[in-house]
Amino acid sequence: MRNMAQINILAVANHPEILETIIRLINQNERWHGIPAGSLEEAEEVLRVNSIDLVLLGVGIDEETGERITSLCTSIDPRIVCLRHFGGGSGLLYSEIRHALSGG
């Protein structure tokens, strides 16, 4: 984690309502800042102009798109963690984020 005060989390999903919910849940933690992207192109733009700590690949993101985003993250900053998130409620989301950020 580069910034102890704020952790920037890019959430990528192509279902707007689910993406909105994920961002709302992320932003309930005062140290986390959720940034939404509804497509590969939006994710690429966010990654190029923001310092991102974690990328959540969510609902509707196919394997090829996920691999392209992961590859881009690695080329921009190998410390960016990419994580597939398939749902399961806020408790699971928080647990997955904490685990990924701790290096697990």
PDB file of C-alpha atoms in Angstrom:
ATOM      1  CA  MET A   1       0.000   0.000   0.000  1.00  0.00           C
ATOM      2  CA  ARG A   2       1.474   3.283  -1.083  1.00  0.00           C
ATOM      3  CA  ASN A   3      -0.760   5.651   0.852  1.00  0.00           C
ATOM      4  CA  MET A   4      -1.542   4.799   4.459  1.00  0.00           C
ATOM      5  CA  ALA A   5      -4.172   7.542   4.662  1.00  0.00           C
ATOM      6  CA  GLN A   6      -6.240   6.397   1.709  1.00  0.00           C
ATOM      7  CA  ILE A   7      -6.450   3.170  -0.263  1.00  0.00           C
ATOM      8  CA  ASN A   8      -7.757   3.598  -3.803  1.00  0.00           C
ATOM      9  CA  ILE A   9      -9.825   0.663  -4.997  1.00  0.00           C
ATOM     10  CA  LEU A  10     -10.906   0.405  -8.621  1.00  0.00           C
ATOM     11  CA  ALA A  11     -14.047  -1.709  -8.995  1.00  0.00           C
ATOM     12  CA  VAL A  12     -14.764  -2.976 -12.497  1.00  0.00           C
ATOM     13  CA  ALA A  13     -18.165  -4.476 -13.333  1.00  0.00           C
ATOM     14  CA  ASN A  14     -20.507  -4.119 -16.275  1.00  0.00           C
ATOM     15  CA  HIS A  15     -23.724  -4.173 -14.235  1.00  0.00           C
ATOM     16  CA  PRO A  16     -24.311  -0.545 -13.138  1.00  0.00           C
ATOM     17  CA  GLU A  17     -26.504  -1.316 -10.115  1.00  0.00           C
ATOM     18  CA  ILE A  18     -24.062  -3.873  -8.733  1.00  0.00           C
ATOM     19  CA  LEU A  19     -21.110  -1.567  -9.407  1.00  0.00           C
ATOM     20  CA  GLU A  20     -22.891   1.247  -7.555  1.00  0.00           C
ATOM     21  CA  THR A  21     -23.489  -1.066  -4.575  1.00  0.00           C
ATOM     22  CA  ILE A  22     -19.857  -2.229  -4.491  1.00  0.00           C
ATOM     23  CA  ILE A  23     -18.613   1.375  -4.555  1.00  0.00           C
ATOM     24  CA  ARG A  24     -21.045   2.360  -1.792  1.00  0.00           C
ATOM     25  CA  LEU A  25     -19.832  -0.548   0.367  1.00  0.00           C
ATOM     26  CA  ILE A  26     -16.161   0.248  -0.276  1.00  0.00           C
ATOM     27  CA  ASN A  27     -16.700   3.908   0.614  1.00  0.00           C
ATOM     28  CA  GLN A  28     -18.225   2.982   3.983  1.00  0.00           C
ATOM     29  CA  ASN A  29     -14.659   2.376   5.162  1.00  0.00           C
ATOM     30  CA  GLU A  30     -13.145   5.808   5.805  1.00  0.00           C
ATOM     31  CA  ARG A  31      -9.684   4.678   4.617  1.00  0.00           C
ATOM     32  CA  TRP A  32     -10.939   3.263   1.313  1.00  0.00           C
ATOM     33  CA  HIS A  33     -11.869   5.230  -1.792  1.00  0.00           C
ATOM     34  CA  GLY A  34     -13.871   3.322  -4.405  1.00  0.00           C
ATOM     35  CA  ILE A  35     -13.583   4.303  -8.053  1.00  0.00           C
ATOM     36  CA  PRO A  36     -16.051   2.706 -10.502  1.00  0.00           C
ATOM     37  CA  ALA A  37     -15.404   1.507 -14.046  1.00  0.00           C
ATOM     38  CA  GLY A  38     -18.085  -0.096 -16.181  1.00  0.00           C
ATOM     39  CA  SER A  39     -15.832  -1.256 -19.005  1.00  0.00           C
ATOM     40  CA  LEU A  40     -12.266  -2.120 -19.987  1.00  0.00           C
ATOM     41  CA  GLU A  41     -11.839   1.335 -21.494  1.00  0.00           C
ATOM     42  CA  GLU A  42     -13.010   3.089 -18.310  1.00  0.00           C
ATOM     43  CA  ALA A  43     -10.726   0.882 -16.210  1.00  0.00           C
ATOM     44  CA  GLU A  44      -7.742   1.694 -18.434  1.00  0.00           C
ATOM     45  CA  GLU A  45      -8.402   5.426 -18.101  1.00  0.00           C
ATOM     46  CA  VAL A  46      -8.722   5.228 -14.306  1.00  0.00           C
ATOM     47  CA  LEU A  47      -5.515   3.187 -14.033  1.00  0.00           C
ATOM     48  CA  ARG A  48      -3.584   5.674 -16.150  1.00  0.00           C
ATOM     49  CA  VAL A  49      -4.604   8.787 -14.176  1.00  0.00           C
ATOM     50  CA  ASN A  50      -4.963   7.504 -10.585  1.00  0.00           C
ATOM     51  CA  SER A  51      -2.758   5.785  -8.069  1.00  0.00           C
ATOM     52  CA  ILE A  52      -4.624   2.498  -7.537  1.00  0.00           C
ATOM     53  CA  ASP A  53      -3.859  -0.002  -4.761  1.00  0.00           C
ATOM     54  CA  LEU A  54      -6.411  -2.711  -5.551  1.00  0.00           C
ATOM     55  CA  VAL A  55      -8.570  -3.670  -8.529  1.00  0.00           C
ATOM     56  CA  LEU A  56     -11.774  -5.649  -7.969  1.00  0.00           C
ATOM     57  CA  LEU A  57     -12.877  -7.518 -11.084  1.00  0.00           C
ATOM     58  CA  GLY A  58     -16.562  -8.051 -10.584  1.00  0.00           C
ATOM     59  CA  VAL A  59     -19.760  -9.219 -12.193  1.00  0.00           C
ATOM     60  CA  GLY A  60     -19.765  -9.566 -15.959  1.00  0.00           C
ATOM     61  CA  ILE A  61     -16.032  -9.133 -16.470  1.00  0.00           C
ATOM     62  CA  ASP A  62     -15.001 -12.021 -18.701  1.00  0.00           C
ATOM     63  CA  GLU A  63     -11.690 -13.839 -18.411  1.00  0.00           C
ATOM     64  CA  GLU A  64     -10.070 -12.052 -21.362  1.00  0.00           C
ATOM     65  CA  THR A  65     -10.991  -8.584 -20.074  1.00  0.00           C
ATOM     66  CA  GLY A  66      -9.817  -9.527 -16.581  1.00  0.00           C
ATOM     67  CA  GLU A  67      -6.478 -10.687 -17.975  1.00  0.00           C
ATOM     68  CA  ARG A  68      -6.064  -7.452 -19.955  1.00  0.00           C
ATOM     69  CA  ILE A  69      -6.764  -5.347 -16.860  1.00  0.00           C
ATOM     70  CA  THR A  70      -4.406  -7.468 -14.745  1.00  0.00           C
ATOM     71  CA  SER A  71      -1.672  -7.144 -17.388  1.00  0.00           C
ATOM     72  CA  LEU A  72      -2.144  -3.375 -17.521  1.00  0.00           C
ATOM     73  CA  CYS A  73      -1.916  -3.174 -13.721  1.00  0.00           C
ATOM     74  CA  THR A  74       1.329  -5.133 -13.775  1.00  0.00           C
ATOM     75  CA  SER A  75       2.812  -2.829 -16.411  1.00  0.00           C
ATOM     76  CA  ILE A  76       1.776   0.338 -14.552  1.00  0.00           C
ATOM     77  CA  ASP A  77       2.746  -0.821 -11.057  1.00  0.00           C
ATOM     78  CA  PRO A  78       3.385  -4.466 -10.132  1.00  0.00           C
ATOM     79  CA  ARG A  79       2.229  -3.698  -6.568  1.00  0.00           C
ATOM     80  CA  ILE A  80      -1.385  -3.248  -7.707  1.00  0.00           C
ATOM     81  CA  VAL A  81      -3.392  -6.202  -6.437  1.00  0.00           C
ATOM     82  CA  CYS A  82      -6.064  -7.623  -8.772  1.00  0.00           C
ATOM     83  CA  LEU A  83      -8.867  -9.627  -7.218  1.00  0.00           C
ATOM     84  CA  ARG A  84     -11.912 -11.365  -8.696  1.00  0.00           C
ATOM     85  CA  HIS A  85     -15.051 -10.678  -6.667  1.00  0.00           C
ATOM     86  CA  PHE A  86     -18.223 -12.600  -7.451  1.00  0.00           C
ATOM     87  CA  GLY A  87     -20.511 -11.297  -4.728  1.00  0.00           C
ATOM     88  CA  GLY A  88     -21.554 -12.796  -1.430  1.00  0.00           C
ATOM     89  CA  GLY A  89     -22.404  -9.757   0.657  1.00  0.00           C
ATOM     90  CA  SER A  90     -20.558  -6.941   2.345  1.00  0.00           C
ATOM     91  CA  GLY A  91     -18.819  -9.142   4.919  1.00  0.00           C
ATOM     92  CA  LEU A  92     -17.191 -11.244   2.220  1.00  0.00           C
ATOM     93  CA  LEU A  93     -16.269  -8.143   0.199  1.00  0.00           C
ATOM     94  CA  TYR A  94     -14.576  -6.514   3.199  1.00  0.00           C
ATOM     95  CA  SER A  95     -12.791  -9.737   4.081  1.00  0.00           C
ATOM     96  CA  GLU A  96     -11.514 -10.199   0.511  1.00  0.00           C
ATOM     97  CA  ILE A  97     -10.249  -6.603   0.358  1.00  0.00           C
ATOM     98  CA  ARG A  98      -8.502  -6.786   3.736  1.00  0.00           C
ATOM     99  CA  HIS A  99      -6.924 -10.129   2.840  1.00  0.00           C
ATOM    100  CA  ALA A 100      -5.678  -8.847  -0.535  1.00  0.00           C
ATOM    101  CA  LEU A 101      -4.263  -5.635   0.946  1.00  0.00           C
ATOM    102  CA  SER A 102      -2.438  -7.539   3.681  1.00  0.00           C
ATOM    103  CA  GLY A 103      -0.525  -9.438   1.029  1.00  0.00           C
ATOM    104  CA  GLY A 104      -2.463 -12.660   1.521  1.00  0.00           C
TER     105      GLY A 104
END
